[in-house]
Amino acid sequence: MAATYQPVAEGDERPSGSSDSSQETTTSTRYTPEADTDDDEEDGLDHLEADEGYELKHLGSGGSNARHERHEHHKAQHAVASAAEDDASDDDENEGEGRALSGHKTHRRASVQSFELYTPDEERRVRRKLDTRLVFFVALLYLMSFLDRSNIGNARLAGLKDDLHLSDNQYEWLLTAFYINYILFEWMTLCYKIFPPHIYISCCVFAWGVLASLQSLVSSWPLLLVLRALLGIGEAAFVGIPFYLSFFFRKDELAFRIGLFISAAPLATSFASSLAWAIVSLGDRIAIASWRLLFLLEGFPACLVAVWAWWWLPDSPSTARWLTARERKVATLRMRKEGDGDTMSGKASAQSTVPRHKQKFRWNEVVKTLQDPKAYLTAAMFFCCNVAFSSMPVFLPTIINQMGYSRLASQGLSAPPFLFSFVVVLVTAFISDRIKSRSIPMIFHALVAMAGYVFLAVAGALHVGHILRYLAVFPICAGFFSAVAIVITWTVNNQQSDEGKGTGMAMLNIIGQMGPLLGTRLYPDSEGPYYVKGMSVCAVSMALVAALALALRYVLKAENRRLERRWMEAEAEGEALVGRRNASEPSMYLT
């Protein structure tokens, strides 16, 4: 049974080891011994708070709240009086050590102080608020981002290609121009460390909202090409959101939250298909071209939401306006043990309470990440995922149309596979956090998606009907969307410092977003209705994802074994290894 903290009776000395954070409690409120108000003791408590994640809580003489808390404290003391008597001999043995900690014998006064851990209920409440007010909001932003990025596929079916007299090559360049700038400006992920995130994110959202809306006014291919290229810059600045979420969530909580964020992509795609169906139906009855109406109605709302983002988004757990003062403290304390990159080097985080954009930027952490093979393995996985991730959402209406469905039906039938993917991504991310593994769900979904692509590639030779071909799209979409969510989380998990996480995300996207340069050219009209080449290339890409995930699993296992040996050697030598593993997390890296 886990040891519990007990209130210290009046006049008793502090027992040794009472500040050990590894002890678990079975009560909702956990008291530690009272402290004196002398300066040296307050310094000691401040030090304890920084190291162990306790919150200091005043119990002064004035005010009804203070009287109530003292009353509750004395009630707790009375309830455990017999236990305190049983431990009297232990207290006597540790009396000297207690004096060494405080520097002198503790005096009891009418005005006292105490400190307590935040309770599990408090942490759950804070985490729930972060989910509902932060994660859902950035997921909404990503939904709008993905909507504005991929609606060009719906616009193509809605008459864009015919009205602007675009060739297949010109249309492909509209897709390619977006991804060229999307790749070149991925380094802007580091801006989350340099600028206040609420300002940076809201400016990005406003920029892409304006650019996406202006697409509805173009009258020529060159102007649309320029707007698509600029849209790539605006959205590239936004892809660091998983890095931003790591400011608020622990390593083993992150996959589900990034899953919530990434699941906005299939939700956006399904929403885009349904919205496109409605807009195309409306466009046939009014004088405005359907594709122009599509760009305007899907782009302009981002401009309005950008104003909301400026006011709503916090820069850190301590600045969330929708948390109470107590909840902000708990949100900050629960992230103390995540460290800022110094945990492995044994340095205390002197900057832990300083906003990230005001901390010194450590370029050595950037260089260290650039030399890390783990970052290149995840980037290669992301490249392969993006071959499918960038092509299927854009071309699915066309692929379904080539199966024999009408233009209007193709828009509507594009939604169900992405709604299915939305659910699967959330389930996969939840399971990944629960089993503390990234490689197992990654390999599973990559192989499932590969099997779906293989089936579609051979469907023509086997004369498979259009219903089975359509059903094969479901595991494909669920597979690559889930793989994308896991690989992004894995990248953030594999770096310790903020600079490392930002650099890792930048590398992930710079290398990974080259995948769309290939993916957006896999489904030309001339290769319909079966698109054997495109399906085959995507099948090979997903097979490579599975192979790379397996390789990274072995790399991380080897690294964990090395760390285990390091800890064992240090313990055998009787050394206190600062930054040793947490009891709830036996290995640094999630495999």
Coordinates of C-alpha atoms in Angstrom, one line a residue:
M1 CA 0.0 0.0 0.0
A2 CA 1.3 3.5 -0.9
A3 CA 2.5 5.6 2.0
T4 CA 0.4 8.7 2.7
Y5 CA 1.2 12.1 4.1
Q6 CA -0.3 12.8 7.5
P7 CA -0.7 16.2 9.2
V8 CA 1.9 16.9 11.7
A9 CA 0.6 17.5 15.2
E10 CA 1.2 20.8 16.9
G11 CA 4.7 20.9 18.4
D12 CA 6.0 17.9 16.4
E13 CA 9.1 18.1 14.3
R14 CA 9.1 17.4 10.5
P15 CA 9.8 13.8 9.7
S16 CA 12.5 13.0 7.4
G17 CA 11.6 12.3 3.8
S18 CA 8.3 14.1 4.0
S19 CA 9.1 16.0 0.8
D20 CA 9.6 13.0 -1.3
S21 CA 7.4 13.5 -4.4
S22 CA 7.4 9.9 -5.3
Q23 CA 5.0 9.0 -2.4
E24 CA 1.4 8.6 -3.5
T25 CA -1.6 9.8 -1.5
T26 CA -5.0 8.3 -1.1
T27 CA -6.7 11.4 0.0
S28 CA -7.9 14.3 -2.1
T29 CA -6.1 16.9 0.0
R30 CA -2.5 16.1 1.1
Y31 CA -0.9 18.1 3.9
T32 CA 2.7 18.4 4.7
P33 CA 4.2 19.9 7.9
E34 CA 3.7 23.5 8.8
A35 CA 6.6 25.8 8.1
D36 CA 7.9 28.8 9.9
T37 CA 7.5 32.3 8.5
D38 CA 11.2 33.0 8.8
D39 CA 13.0 34.0 5.5
D40 CA 15.3 31.0 5.4
E41 CA 12.4 28.6 5.7
E42 CA 10.4 30.4 3.0
D43 CA 13.4 30.0 0.7
G44 CA 13.5 26.3 1.5
L45 CA 9.8 26.0 0.6
D46 CA 10.3 27.9 -2.6
H47 CA 13.1 25.5 -3.5
L48 CA 10.9 22.6 -2.7
E49 CA 8.1 23.9 -4.8
A50 CA 10.4 24.3 -7.8
D51 CA 11.9 20.8 -7.4
E52 CA 8.9 18.7 -6.4
G53 CA 6.0 20.6 -8.0
Y54 CA 4.2 21.5 -4.7
E55 CA 2.1 24.6 -4.5
L56 CA 2.7 27.0 -1.6
K57 CA -0.5 28.0 0.1
H58 CA -0.9 30.8 2.7
L59 CA -3.0 30.1 5.8
G60 CA -2.8 33.6 7.3
S61 CA -4.6 34.8 10.4
G62 CA -7.0 37.1 8.6
G63 CA -10.0 36.4 6.5
S64 CA -12.8 33.8 6.6
N65 CA -11.0 31.6 4.1
A66 CA -7.9 31.4 6.3
R67 CA -10.0 30.6 9.3
H68 CA -11.8 27.9 7.4
E69 CA -8.6 26.3 6.1
R70 CA -7.1 26.3 9.7
H71 CA -10.3 24.7 10.9
E72 CA -10.0 22.0 8.3
H73 CA -6.4 21.5 9.1
H74 CA -7.0 21.0 12.8
K75 CA -9.9 18.6 12.0
A76 CA -7.5 16.5 9.9
Q77 CA -4.9 16.7 12.7
H78 CA -7.5 15.4 15.2
A79 CA -8.5 12.6 12.8
V80 CA -5.0 11.2 12.7
A81 CA -4.0 11.8 16.3
S82 CA -3.5 8.1 17.1
A83 CA -1.4 7.6 14.0
A84 CA 0.8 10.6 15.0
E85 CA 1.3 9.0 18.4
D86 CA 2.4 5.7 16.8
D87 CA 4.9 7.6 14.7
A88 CA 6.3 9.6 17.6
S89 CA 9.4 7.4 18.0
D90 CA 10.1 7.8 14.3
D91 CA 9.8 11.5 14.6
D92 CA 12.3 11.5 17.5
E93 CA 14.8 9.6 15.4
N94 CA 14.5 12.1 12.6
E95 CA 14.5 15.1 14.9
G96 CA 18.1 16.0 14.0
E97 CA 17.5 15.7 10.3
G98 CA 14.4 17.9 10.6
R99 CA 16.5 20.6 12.3
A100 CA 19.1 20.4 9.6
L101 CA 16.4 21.0 6.9
S102 CA 15.0 24.1 8.6
G103 CA 18.2 25.4 10.3
H104 CA 16.5 25.8 13.6
K105 CA 13.7 24.3 15.7
T106 CA 10.3 25.2 14.1
H107 CA 8.2 27.6 16.2
R108 CA 4.5 27.4 16.2
R109 CA 2.6 30.6 15.9
A110 CA -1.1 31.6 15.5
S111 CA -0.3 32.7 11.9
V112 CA 1.0 29.7 10.1
Q113 CA 1.7 28.5 6.6
S114 CA 1.2 25.1 5.0
F115 CA 1.6 23.7 1.5
E116 CA -0.2 21.0 -0.3
L117 CA -0.2 19.1 -3.5
Y118 CA -2.8 19.7 -6.1
T119 CA -5.3 16.9 -6.1
P120 CA -6.1 14.4 -8.9
D121 CA -9.5 16.0 -9.3
E122 CA -8.0 19.4 -9.8
E123 CA -5.6 18.1 -12.4
R124 CA -8.4 16.3 -14.3
R125 CA -10.5 19.5 -14.2
V126 CA -7.6 21.5 -15.6
R127 CA -6.8 19.0 -18.3
R128 CA -10.5 18.9 -19.3
K129 CA -10.5 22.7 -19.6
L130 CA -7.4 22.6 -21.7
D131 CA -9.0 20.0 -24.0
T132 CA -12.3 21.8 -24.4
R133 CA -11.0 25.4 -24.6
L134 CA -7.6 25.0 -26.2
V135 CA -7.3 21.8 -28.2
F136 CA -10.8 22.1 -29.7
F137 CA -10.1 25.7 -30.7
V138 CA -6.8 25.0 -32.5
A139 CA -8.5 22.0 -34.1
L140 CA -11.1 24.4 -35.4
L141 CA -8.3 26.6 -36.8
Y142 CA -6.7 23.5 -38.5
L143 CA -10.1 22.5 -39.9
M144 CA -10.3 25.9 -41.6
S145 CA -6.7 25.7 -42.7
F146 CA -7.2 22.3 -44.3
L147 CA -10.5 23.5 -45.8
D148 CA -8.8 26.4 -47.6
R149 CA -5.9 24.3 -48.7
S150 CA -7.8 21.4 -50.2
N151 CA -10.9 23.0 -51.6
I152 CA -9.2 23.5 -54.9
G153 CA -10.1 19.9 -55.7
N154 CA -13.8 20.7 -55.2
A155 CA -13.4 23.9 -57.1
R156 CA -12.0 22.0 -60.0
L157 CA -15.2 19.9 -60.3
A158 CA -17.3 23.0 -59.7
G159 CA -16.0 24.6 -63.0
L160 CA -12.6 26.3 -62.1
K161 CA -10.7 24.4 -64.7
D162 CA -13.2 25.2 -67.5
D163 CA -13.7 28.9 -66.6
L164 CA -10.0 29.6 -66.5
H165 CA -9.2 27.2 -69.3
L166 CA -6.6 25.3 -67.3
S167 CA -4.6 22.4 -68.7
D168 CA -3.7 19.4 -66.5
N169 CA -0.2 20.8 -66.1
Q170 CA -1.4 24.3 -65.1
Y171 CA -3.7 22.7 -62.5
E172 CA -0.9 20.6 -61.1
W173 CA 1.2 23.7 -60.8
L174 CA -1.5 25.4 -58.6
L175 CA -1.0 22.5 -56.2
T176 CA 2.8 22.5 -56.5
A177 CA 3.1 26.2 -55.9
F178 CA 1.4 25.9 -52.6
Y179 CA 3.6 23.2 -51.4
I180 CA 6.9 24.8 -52.6
N181 CA 6.4 27.8 -50.2
Y182 CA 4.8 25.5 -47.6
I183 CA 8.2 23.7 -47.5
L184 CA 10.4 26.7 -47.8
F185 CA 8.8 28.5 -44.8
E186 CA 8.5 25.5 -42.4
W187 CA 11.4 27.0 -40.4
M188 CA 8.8 29.4 -39.0
T189 CA 7.8 26.7 -36.5
L190 CA 10.6 28.1 -34.4
C191 CA 8.6 31.4 -34.1
Y192 CA 6.4 29.8 -31.5
K193 CA 9.5 30.0 -29.2
I194 CA 10.4 33.6 -30.3
F195 CA 7.0 35.4 -30.5
P196 CA 4.0 35.3 -28.2
P197 CA 1.9 32.5 -29.6
H198 CA -1.4 34.2 -29.4
I199 CA -0.1 37.1 -31.6
Y200 CA 1.7 34.8 -34.0
I201 CA -1.2 32.3 -34.5
S202 CA -3.8 35.0 -35.0
C203 CA -1.7 36.8 -37.6
C204 CA -1.2 33.5 -39.5
V205 CA -5.0 32.8 -39.5
F206 CA -5.9 36.2 -40.7
A207 CA -3.3 36.1 -43.5
W208 CA -4.5 32.8 -44.9
G209 CA -8.2 33.9 -44.6
V210 CA -7.6 36.9 -46.7
L211 CA -5.6 35.0 -49.3
A212 CA -8.1 32.2 -49.5
S213 CA -10.9 34.7 -50.0
L214 CA -9.1 36.6 -52.8
Q215 CA -9.0 33.4 -54.9
S216 CA -12.7 34.0 -55.6
L217 CA -11.8 37.2 -57.6
V218 CA -9.1 35.8 -59.9
S219 CA -9.6 35.9 -63.7
S220 CA -6.4 34.2 -64.8
W221 CA -4.1 31.3 -64.1
P222 CA -1.0 33.5 -63.1
L223 CA -2.9 35.5 -60.5
L224 CA -4.4 32.3 -59.0
L225 CA -0.9 30.8 -59.0
V226 CA 0.5 33.7 -57.0
L227 CA -2.3 33.5 -54.4
R228 CA -1.8 29.8 -54.0
A229 CA 1.9 30.3 -53.4
L230 CA 1.2 33.0 -50.8
L231 CA -1.3 30.8 -49.1
G232 CA 1.4 28.2 -48.7
I233 CA 3.4 30.7 -46.6
G234 CA 0.5 31.6 -44.4
E235 CA -0.4 28.0 -43.7
A236 CA 3.3 26.9 -43.2
A237 CA 3.5 29.3 -40.3
F238 CA 0.6 27.5 -38.6
V239 CA 1.8 23.9 -38.7
G240 CA 3.8 24.3 -35.5
I241 CA 0.6 23.8 -33.4
P242 CA 1.7 20.3 -32.1
F243 CA 4.8 22.0 -30.8
Y244 CA 2.6 24.7 -29.2
L245 CA 0.4 22.0 -27.6
S246 CA 3.5 20.5 -25.9
F247 CA 3.6 23.7 -23.8
F248 CA 0.4 22.5 -22.1
F249 CA 0.4 18.6 -22.1
R250 CA 2.8 15.9 -20.9
K251 CA 4.5 13.5 -23.2
D252 CA 2.2 10.6 -22.6
E253 CA -0.9 12.9 -23.0
L254 CA 0.2 14.4 -26.3
A255 CA -0.9 11.8 -28.9
F256 CA -4.6 12.1 -28.1
R257 CA -4.4 15.9 -28.1
I258 CA -2.5 16.0 -31.4
G259 CA -5.0 13.3 -32.6
L260 CA -7.8 15.7 -31.8
F261 CA -6.0 18.4 -33.7
I262 CA -5.1 16.2 -36.8
S263 CA -8.6 14.7 -36.9
A264 CA -9.8 18.1 -37.9
A265 CA -8.2 17.3 -41.4
P266 CA -10.5 14.4 -42.3
L267 CA -13.4 16.3 -40.7
A268 CA -12.5 19.3 -42.8
T269 CA -12.3 17.2 -45.9
S270 CA -15.7 15.6 -45.3
F271 CA -17.2 18.9 -44.4
A272 CA -15.6 20.4 -47.5
S273 CA -17.3 17.8 -49.6
S274 CA -20.7 18.3 -48.1
L275 CA -20.3 22.1 -48.2
A276 CA -19.1 21.9 -51.8
W277 CA -22.2 19.8 -52.7
A278 CA -24.4 22.5 -51.1
I279 CA -22.5 25.4 -52.7
V280 CA -22.5 23.8 -56.2
S281 CA -26.2 23.3 -55.9
L282 CA -26.6 26.9 -54.9
G283 CA -24.2 28.1 -57.6
D284 CA -26.3 26.5 -60.3
R285 CA -29.2 28.8 -59.3
I286 CA -27.4 32.2 -59.1
A287 CA -25.2 34.3 -61.3
I288 CA -22.0 33.7 -59.3
A289 CA -19.8 30.8 -60.5
S290 CA -19.9 27.9 -58.0
W291 CA -16.1 27.7 -57.6
R292 CA -15.9 31.5 -56.8
L293 CA -18.6 31.1 -54.2
L294 CA -16.7 28.1 -52.8
F295 CA -13.5 30.0 -52.3
L296 CA -15.3 33.0 -50.7
L297 CA -17.5 31.1 -48.2
E298 CA -14.8 28.8 -47.1
G299 CA -12.0 31.4 -46.9
F300 CA -13.5 34.5 -45.3
P301 CA -14.6 33.0 -41.9
A302 CA -10.9 32.6 -41.0
C303 CA -10.5 36.4 -40.9
L304 CA -13.2 36.6 -38.2
V305 CA -11.9 33.7 -36.2
A306 CA -8.4 35.4 -36.2
V307 CA -9.7 38.2 -34.0
W308 CA -11.1 35.6 -31.6
A309 CA -7.8 33.7 -31.6
W310 CA -5.9 36.9 -30.5
W311 CA -8.1 37.2 -27.4
W312 CA -8.6 33.5 -26.6
L313 CA -5.3 31.7 -27.0
P314 CA -2.8 31.7 -24.1
D315 CA 1.0 31.9 -24.4
S316 CA 1.5 29.4 -21.6
P317 CA -0.5 27.6 -18.9
S318 CA 0.0 30.6 -16.6
T319 CA -1.7 33.0 -19.0
A320 CA -4.9 31.2 -19.9
R321 CA -7.7 33.6 -19.2
W322 CA -10.3 30.9 -19.1
L323 CA -8.6 29.2 -16.1
T324 CA -8.9 30.4 -12.5
A325 CA -5.8 31.6 -10.7
R326 CA -5.7 28.2 -8.9
E327 CA -6.1 26.3 -12.1
R328 CA -3.4 28.3 -13.8
K329 CA -1.0 27.3 -10.9
V330 CA -2.0 23.7 -11.2
A331 CA -1.5 23.8 -15.0
T332 CA 1.9 25.2 -14.6
L333 CA 3.0 22.8 -11.8
R334 CA 1.9 19.7 -13.6
M335 CA 4.3 20.5 -16.5
R336 CA 7.4 21.1 -14.2
K337 CA 8.7 17.5 -14.6
E338 CA 8.5 17.7 -18.4
G339 CA 11.6 19.9 -18.2
D340 CA 12.9 22.4 -20.7
G341 CA 15.8 20.4 -22.1
D342 CA 18.0 20.5 -19.1
T343 CA 16.6 17.5 -17.3
M344 CA 19.1 15.1 -18.8
S345 CA 22.1 17.4 -18.3
G346 CA 21.2 17.8 -14.6
K347 CA 20.6 21.5 -14.7
A348 CA 17.7 23.0 -12.9
S349 CA 15.3 25.0 -15.0
A350 CA 15.9 28.6 -13.8
Q351 CA 13.7 29.8 -16.6
S352 CA 10.7 27.5 -15.9
T353 CA 8.4 30.4 -14.9
V354 CA 9.6 32.8 -17.6
P355 CA 7.4 33.0 -20.8
R356 CA 9.0 31.0 -23.6
H357 CA 9.3 34.0 -26.0
K358 CA 11.3 35.8 -23.3
Q359 CA 13.8 33.0 -22.6
K360 CA 17.2 32.9 -24.2
F361 CA 17.2 31.0 -27.5
R362 CA 19.7 28.1 -27.4
W363 CA 21.1 27.5 -30.9
N364 CA 23.2 24.6 -29.6
E365 CA 19.9 22.7 -29.2
V366 CA 19.0 23.4 -32.8
V367 CA 22.4 22.0 -33.9
K368 CA 21.9 19.0 -31.7
T369 CA 18.6 18.2 -33.3
L370 CA 20.0 18.7 -36.8
Q371 CA 22.5 15.9 -35.9
D372 CA 19.9 13.6 -34.4
P373 CA 19.1 10.5 -36.7
K374 CA 15.7 10.2 -35.0
A375 CA 14.5 13.5 -36.5
Y376 CA 15.4 12.2 -40.0
L377 CA 13.6 8.9 -39.5
T378 CA 10.4 10.6 -38.5
A379 CA 10.8 13.2 -41.4
A380 CA 11.2 10.3 -43.9
M381 CA 8.0 8.7 -42.5
F382 CA 6.2 12.0 -42.9
F383 CA 7.4 12.3 -46.5
C384 CA 5.9 8.9 -47.3
C385 CA 2.7 9.7 -45.4
N386 CA 2.3 12.9 -47.3
V387 CA 2.4 11.3 -50.7
A388 CA -1.0 9.9 -49.8
F389 CA -2.1 12.6 -47.3
S390 CA -1.8 15.4 -50.0
S391 CA -3.3 13.5 -52.9
M392 CA -6.3 11.6 -51.7
P393 CA -8.2 14.5 -50.1
V394 CA -7.6 16.6 -53.3
F395 CA -8.3 13.9 -55.9
L396 CA -11.0 11.8 -54.2
P397 CA -14.0 13.6 -55.7
T398 CA -12.4 13.0 -59.1
I399 CA -11.5 9.4 -58.4
I400 CA -15.1 8.7 -57.3
N401 CA -16.4 10.5 -60.3
Q402 CA -14.3 8.2 -62.5
M403 CA -15.9 5.2 -60.8
G404 CA -19.1 6.1 -62.6
Y405 CA -20.8 8.4 -60.1
S406 CA -22.2 11.8 -61.2
R407 CA -20.4 15.1 -60.4
L408 CA -22.8 16.0 -57.6
A409 CA -22.9 12.5 -56.1
S410 CA -19.0 12.4 -56.2
Q411 CA -19.0 15.5 -53.9
G412 CA -21.3 13.9 -51.4
L413 CA -19.7 10.5 -51.5
S414 CA -16.3 12.0 -50.6
A415 CA -17.5 12.8 -47.1
P416 CA -18.1 9.3 -45.5
P417 CA -14.5 8.0 -45.8
F418 CA -13.2 11.1 -44.0
L419 CA -15.8 11.0 -41.3
F420 CA -14.7 7.4 -40.7
S421 CA -11.1 8.6 -40.5
F422 CA -12.0 11.2 -38.0
V423 CA -13.2 8.6 -35.6
V424 CA -10.3 6.2 -36.2
V425 CA -7.7 8.9 -35.7
L426 CA -9.1 9.7 -32.2
V427 CA -9.3 6.0 -31.2
T428 CA -5.8 5.4 -32.4
A429 CA -4.3 8.4 -30.6
F430 CA -6.1 7.4 -27.4
I431 CA -4.8 3.8 -27.6
S432 CA -1.3 5.1 -28.4
D433 CA -1.2 7.2 -25.2
R434 CA -2.7 4.4 -23.2
I435 CA -0.2 1.7 -24.3
K436 CA 2.6 4.3 -24.4
S437 CA 3.6 3.1 -27.8
R438 CA 3.9 5.0 -31.2
S439 CA 5.4 2.4 -33.4
I440 CA 2.7 -0.3 -33.0
P441 CA -0.3 1.8 -34.1
M442 CA 1.9 3.4 -36.8
I443 CA 2.9 0.1 -38.4
F444 CA -0.7 -1.3 -38.2
H445 CA -2.3 1.6 -40.0
A446 CA 0.5 1.9 -42.6
L447 CA 0.0 -1.8 -43.5
V448 CA -3.8 -1.4 -43.6
A449 CA -3.5 1.6 -45.9
M450 CA -1.0 -0.2 -48.1
A451 CA -3.4 -3.1 -48.5
G452 CA -6.1 -0.7 -49.6
Y453 CA -3.9 0.9 -52.2
V454 CA -2.8 -2.5 -53.6
F455 CA -6.5 -3.5 -53.9
L456 CA -7.3 -0.4 -55.9
A457 CA -4.2 -0.8 -58.1
V458 CA -5.3 -4.3 -59.2
A459 CA -9.0 -3.5 -59.2
G460 CA -9.0 -2.9 -63.0
A461 CA -7.2 -6.1 -63.8
L462 CA -9.6 -8.0 -61.5
H463 CA -12.7 -6.1 -62.9
V464 CA -13.7 -5.2 -59.3
G465 CA -17.0 -3.3 -59.1
H466 CA -17.3 0.3 -58.1
I467 CA -18.9 -0.4 -54.7
L468 CA -15.9 -2.5 -53.5
R469 CA -13.5 0.1 -54.9
Y470 CA -15.3 2.8 -53.0
L471 CA -15.2 0.8 -49.7
A472 CA -11.5 0.3 -50.1
V473 CA -11.0 4.1 -49.7
F474 CA -12.2 3.9 -46.1
P475 CA -9.2 2.0 -44.6
I476 CA -6.8 4.0 -46.8
C477 CA -8.0 7.3 -45.5
A478 CA -8.1 6.1 -41.9
G479 CA -4.6 4.6 -42.3
F480 CA -2.7 7.6 -43.6
F481 CA -4.5 10.2 -41.4
S482 CA -3.8 8.1 -38.3
A483 CA -0.1 7.6 -39.3
V484 CA 0.3 11.4 -39.7
A485 CA -1.1 12.0 -36.2
I486 CA 1.3 9.5 -34.7
V487 CA 4.4 10.6 -36.5
I488 CA 3.9 14.3 -35.5
T489 CA 3.5 13.3 -31.9
W490 CA 6.5 11.0 -32.1
T491 CA 8.6 13.8 -33.4
V492 CA 7.7 16.1 -30.4
N493 CA 8.2 13.2 -28.0
N494 CA 11.8 12.5 -29.2
Q495 CA 13.1 16.0 -28.3
Q496 CA 13.7 17.4 -24.9
S497 CA 14.1 21.2 -25.3
D498 CA 11.7 23.7 -26.8
E499 CA 14.3 24.5 -29.5
G500 CA 14.7 20.8 -30.2
K501 CA 11.0 20.3 -30.6
G502 CA 10.6 23.3 -32.8
T503 CA 13.6 22.3 -35.0
G504 CA 12.3 18.7 -35.1
M505 CA 8.9 19.9 -36.3
A506 CA 10.6 22.2 -38.9
M507 CA 12.7 19.3 -40.2
L508 CA 9.6 17.0 -40.2
N509 CA 7.8 19.5 -42.4
I510 CA 10.6 20.6 -44.6
I511 CA 11.5 17.0 -45.6
G512 CA 8.0 15.6 -45.2
Q513 CA 6.2 18.2 -47.2
M514 CA 8.2 17.3 -50.2
G515 CA 5.9 14.3 -50.4
P516 CA 3.0 16.4 -51.8
L517 CA 5.3 17.5 -54.7
L518 CA 5.0 13.8 -55.8
G519 CA 1.5 13.1 -54.5
T520 CA -0.2 16.0 -56.2
R521 CA 0.9 14.6 -59.6
L522 CA -0.2 11.0 -59.2
Y523 CA -3.8 11.3 -60.5
P524 CA -4.0 13.0 -63.9
D525 CA -7.2 12.6 -65.8
S526 CA -5.5 10.6 -68.5
E527 CA -4.9 7.7 -66.1
G528 CA -8.5 7.3 -65.0
P529 CA -10.6 5.5 -64.1
Y530 CA -8.3 3.1 -62.1
Y531 CA -5.2 5.3 -61.7
V532 CA -2.9 2.3 -61.4
K533 CA 0.3 4.3 -61.2
G534 CA -0.9 6.6 -58.4
M535 CA -2.3 3.7 -56.3
S536 CA 0.9 1.7 -56.7
V537 CA 3.1 4.6 -55.7
C538 CA 1.0 5.3 -52.6
A539 CA 1.1 1.6 -51.7
V540 CA 4.9 1.6 -51.8
S541 CA 5.0 4.8 -49.7
M542 CA 2.8 3.3 -47.0
A543 CA 5.0 0.1 -46.9
L544 CA 8.0 2.4 -46.4
V545 CA 6.2 4.1 -43.5
A546 CA 5.8 0.7 -41.7
A547 CA 9.5 -0.2 -42.4
L548 CA 10.8 3.2 -41.1
A549 CA 8.6 3.0 -38.0
L550 CA 10.0 -0.5 -37.2
A551 CA 13.6 0.9 -37.7
L552 CA 12.9 3.8 -35.3
R553 CA 11.4 1.5 -32.8
Y554 CA 14.7 -0.4 -32.6
V555 CA 16.7 2.8 -32.5
L556 CA 14.7 4.0 -29.5
K557 CA 14.9 0.7 -27.7
A558 CA 18.6 0.8 -28.0
E559 CA 18.7 4.3 -26.7
N560 CA 16.5 3.3 -23.7
R561 CA 18.8 0.4 -22.9
R562 CA 21.8 2.7 -22.9
L563 CA 20.0 5.0 -20.5
E564 CA 19.0 2.1 -18.3
R565 CA 22.7 1.1 -18.0
R566 CA 23.6 4.7 -17.2
W567 CA 21.1 4.8 -14.4
M568 CA 22.1 1.4 -13.0
E569 CA 25.8 2.4 -13.0
A570 CA 25.0 5.7 -11.3
E571 CA 22.9 3.9 -8.6
A572 CA 25.6 1.3 -8.1
E573 CA 28.1 4.0 -7.5
G574 CA 25.8 5.6 -5.0
E575 CA 25.5 8.8 -7.1
A576 CA 22.4 10.9 -7.2
L577 CA 21.7 11.2 -11.0
V578 CA 19.8 14.3 -11.6
G579 CA 17.1 13.9 -14.3
R580 CA 16.7 10.2 -13.6
R581 CA 13.6 8.5 -15.0
N582 CA 10.2 9.2 -13.5
A583 CA 8.7 6.2 -11.7
S584 CA 5.7 6.3 -13.9
E585 CA 7.8 6.4 -17.1
P586 CA 10.5 3.7 -17.1
S587 CA 12.0 4.9 -20.4
M588 CA 12.7 8.4 -21.8
Y589 CA 11.5 7.6 -25.3
L590 CA 8.1 6.2 -26.2
T591 CA 8.7 3.4 -28.8

